[in-house]
């Protein structure tokens, strides 16, 4: 198994085009969540290695920013091709460290390649302006320039594609990068070093450091050579990074936590809503920032929706990600399972009914049964907290405005979904929901062409779409006088 992935499974930092260990020689163990067994180790690096990676990125920036957008696009297209040529091996590596089913892992790797290709093209469309001048003898130009070295910190739930959304636009814009992947899934992050090497990206343009989150994070946030921090992860850590980045007034983009509502109105197509619910809830075992956290279902359709959702949930095949036909893998670790158990216990104590699952799976380890809970009420913890597990809590509602108010009653504002066949309601509800991403009669909406990101405490900035490159660019106003016109 490891044989196939070994070329991409790197156990060293990638700094200035070299594969190097931590200065201390210390390592972190990486485990397979499906078996609990150790897969290998990666360097436990800290401040010094990060500072060297930043210096390498700064040196590389001076030549990388001078390459033409077209030349950068050619290299990024090559990077896309290298990813796609190795999609199966990269997906296998991802399953080993993260646990998701192989089909989802292949989808994620394909998405990584798609982001790289998208930004290869967007980099060629970074236009400036010639502004009508209020002065007869002066002209006004507005140009766009790469911000410089960027620091990227990514989570374990999408260890490949979250880096693609940062490395892709950074390189296309002419920036260089220092990335820190999550310690539980570092191999899919380090693989970007091997991919960049194979694609011929010059050394120092992309650097990857694994190890102590706080030491690496501190150096990235406080080193004045780093001009932008891009982070995907929890709101809690995002707030720490925002504070730290303030010391050097860096640009920041933050893709943080969610608490996605999924509203089903009486006039919805119930079968379509159930299919959307399955996709929006159980993907990656419920461990995505856009996974449904709360279902709000109107009185008239409630029982039919619950009956069908329970039937479909009970059909989901739970197993190791590499096993043929698996639809739901393990959770990432014991802590994740304990959190799910706590939330279910809290709901039970407050009067909820378990309609499907509700327990650890017979497979043991961190496998958990796909679960449906009815009679959910706003005093239950999952009204406010991200579940990050395969649990569907169902709240019942009578009036549209009550459902919208409940959906908005959270400090988060990333993704939301609703199902209706009434056009007027579709617009009313779409405009009423305070979220950055809205799925109307759709449960999976992420695509490279569209801007991804949240409002409120779900984040700042957008990734993907034509907006996704903006944060990697500075705007420069140039006033040219003395033209003697
Ligand atoms: P996390 O605990 O915030 O960790 C994310 C990354 O931050 C990891 O690389 C982690 O390193 C690092 N980190 C932790 N503490 C740090 C510190 N003090 N300074 C610098 N870096 C630090 O989040 P997670 O548990 O991996 O991911 C789940 C969260 O991500 C959920 O809340 C989910 O909603 C959110 N998410 C959001 C999006 C989005 O696009 N909005 C997408 C995916 C996930 P270590 O691994 O070494 O601890």
PDB file of C-alpha atoms and ligand atoms in Angstrom, residues 153-158 162 165 180-184 211 213-214 217 231-235 237 240-241 244 255-258 289 386 388 414 452 458, ligand 1:
ATOM      1  CA  UNK A 153      -1.824  27.442   7.720  1.00  0.00           C
ATOM      2  CA  UNK A 154      -4.248  24.622   6.890  1.00  0.00           C
ATOM      3  CA  UNK A 155      -6.492  22.099   8.713  1.00  0.00           C
ATOM      4  CA  UNK A 156      -6.645  18.300   8.651  1.00  0.00           C
ATOM      5  CA  UNK A 157     -10.083  17.876   7.073  1.00  0.00           C
ATOM      6  CA  UNK A 158      -9.059  18.908   3.523  1.00  0.00           C
ATOM      7  CA  UNK A 162      -7.103  23.850   1.372  1.00  0.00           C
ATOM      8  CA  UNK A 165      -6.731  27.436  -2.631  1.00  0.00           C
ATOM      9  CA  UNK A 180       2.256  24.794   7.622  1.00  0.00           C
ATOM     10  CA  UNK A 181      -0.028  21.768   7.207  1.00  0.00           C
ATOM     11  CA  UNK A 182      -1.991  20.267  10.119  1.00  0.00           C
ATOM     12  CA  UNK A 183       0.045  17.887  12.265  1.00  0.00           C
ATOM     13  CA  UNK A 184      -2.484  15.058  11.896  1.00  0.00           C
ATOM     14  CA  UNK A 211       5.796  20.924  13.650  1.00  0.00           C
ATOM     15  CA  UNK A 213       1.679  25.018  15.612  1.00  0.00           C
ATOM     16  CA  UNK A 214       2.250  27.879  18.026  1.00  0.00           C
ATOM     17  CA  UNK A 217       2.342  30.277  13.669  1.00  0.00           C
ATOM     18  CA  UNK A 231      -5.593  30.482   7.437  1.00  0.00           C
ATOM     19  CA  UNK A 232      -8.213  27.764   7.269  1.00  0.00           C
ATOM     20  CA  UNK A 233      -9.236  26.232  10.565  1.00  0.00           C
ATOM     21  CA  UNK A 234     -11.176  26.907  13.721  1.00  0.00           C
ATOM     22  CA  UNK A 235     -12.511  30.328  14.687  1.00  0.00           C
ATOM     23  CA  UNK A 237      -7.238  29.701  16.347  1.00  0.00           C
ATOM     24  CA  UNK A 240      -5.256  34.144  17.855  1.00  0.00           C
ATOM     25  CA  UNK A 241      -3.671  34.561  14.423  1.00  0.00           C
ATOM     26  CA  UNK A 244      -0.698  38.162  16.295  1.00  0.00           C
ATOM     27  CA  UNK A 255     -11.667  30.584   6.483  1.00  0.00           C
ATOM     28  CA  UNK A 256     -13.070  29.615   9.874  1.00  0.00           C
ATOM     29  CA  UNK A 257     -15.758  27.493  11.490  1.00  0.00           C
ATOM     30  CA  UNK A 258     -19.374  27.054  10.415  1.00  0.00           C
ATOM     31  CA  UNK A 289     -16.873  23.444   7.700  1.00  0.00           C
ATOM     32  CA  UNK A 386     -19.941  22.729  15.381  1.00  0.00           C
ATOM     33  CA  UNK A 388     -17.897  17.893  13.178  1.00  0.00           C
ATOM     34  CA  UNK A 414     -20.364  30.214   6.373  1.00  0.00           C
ATOM     35  CA  UNK A 452     -15.894  30.560  -1.041  1.00  0.00           C
ATOM     36  CA  UNK A 458     -16.778  32.406   9.920  1.00  0.00           C
TER      37      UNK A 458
HETATM   38  P1  LIG B   1      -7.510  24.130  14.047  1.00  0.00           P
HETATM   39  O1  LIG B   1      -7.339  23.420  15.326  1.00  0.00           O
HETATM   40  O2  LIG B   1      -7.830  25.571  14.072  1.00  0.00           O
HETATM   41  O3  LIG B   1      -6.168  23.864  13.231  1.00  0.00           O
HETATM   42  C1  LIG B   1      -5.967  24.376  11.949  1.00  0.00           C
HETATM   43  C2  LIG B   1      -4.499  24.625  11.719  1.00  0.00           C
HETATM   44  O4  LIG B   1      -4.049  25.611  12.646  1.00  0.00           O
HETATM   45  C3  LIG B   1      -3.612  23.406  11.941  1.00  0.00           C
HETATM   46  O5  LIG B   1      -2.552  23.446  11.019  1.00  0.00           O
HETATM   47  C4  LIG B   1      -3.100  23.626  13.350  1.00  0.00           C
HETATM   48  O6  LIG B   1      -1.856  23.022  13.610  1.00  0.00           O
HETATM   49  C5  LIG B   1      -2.933  25.127  13.345  1.00  0.00           C
HETATM   50  N1  LIG B   1      -2.881  25.730  14.669  1.00  0.00           N
HETATM   51  C6  LIG B   1      -3.470  25.317  15.820  1.00  0.00           C
HETATM   52  N2  LIG B   1      -3.162  26.159  16.838  1.00  0.00           N
HETATM   53  C7  LIG B   1      -2.373  27.126  16.313  1.00  0.00           C
HETATM   54  C8  LIG B   1      -1.728  28.284  16.850  1.00  0.00           C
HETATM   55  N3  LIG B   1      -1.834  28.617  18.130  1.00  0.00           N
HETATM   56  N4  LIG B   1      -1.002  29.059  16.014  1.00  0.00           N
HETATM   57  C9  LIG B   1      -0.869  28.728  14.707  1.00  0.00           C
HETATM   58  N5  LIG B   1      -1.448  27.641  14.153  1.00  0.00           N
HETATM   59  C10 LIG B   1      -2.195  26.850  14.941  1.00  0.00           C
HETATM   60  O7  LIG B   1      -8.645  23.483  13.152  1.00  0.00           O
HETATM   61  P2  LIG B   1      -8.819  21.964  12.731  1.00  0.00           P
HETATM   62  O8  LIG B   1      -9.361  21.212  13.895  1.00  0.00           O
HETATM   63  O9  LIG B   1      -7.585  21.445  12.070  1.00  0.00           O
HETATM   64  O10 LIG B   1      -9.902  22.096  11.580  1.00  0.00           O
HETATM   65  C11 LIG B   1     -11.249  22.132  11.841  1.00  0.00           C
HETATM   66  C12 LIG B   1     -11.780  23.544  11.802  1.00  0.00           C
HETATM   67  O11 LIG B   1     -11.470  24.147  10.545  1.00  0.00           O
HETATM   68  C13 LIG B   1     -13.290  23.593  11.906  1.00  0.00           C
HETATM   69  O12 LIG B   1     -13.675  24.644  12.749  1.00  0.00           O
HETATM   70  C14 LIG B   1     -13.729  23.873  10.473  1.00  0.00           C
HETATM   71  O13 LIG B   1     -14.981  24.486  10.364  1.00  0.00           O
HETATM   72  C15 LIG B   1     -12.629  24.754   9.995  1.00  0.00           C
HETATM   73  N6  LIG B   1     -12.553  24.740   8.527  1.00  0.00           N
HETATM   74  C16 LIG B   1     -12.951  25.871   7.855  1.00  0.00           C
HETATM   75  C17 LIG B   1     -12.926  25.872   6.476  1.00  0.00           C
HETATM   76  C18 LIG B   1     -13.362  27.070   5.713  1.00  0.00           C
HETATM   77  O14 LIG B   1     -13.060  27.137   4.527  1.00  0.00           O
HETATM   78  N7  LIG B   1     -14.048  28.036   6.312  1.00  0.00           N
HETATM   79  C19 LIG B   1     -12.483  24.755   5.772  1.00  0.00           C
HETATM   80  C20 LIG B   1     -12.079  23.629   6.484  1.00  0.00           C
HETATM   81  C21 LIG B   1     -12.122  23.655   7.882  1.00  0.00           C
HETATM   82  P3  LIG B   1      -1.750  21.597  14.338  1.00  0.00           P
HETATM   83  O15 LIG B   1      -2.454  20.638  13.488  1.00  0.00           O
HETATM   84  O16 LIG B   1      -0.278  21.374  14.392  1.00  0.00           O
HETATM   85  O17 LIG B   1      -2.387  21.759  15.693  1.00  0.00           O
END
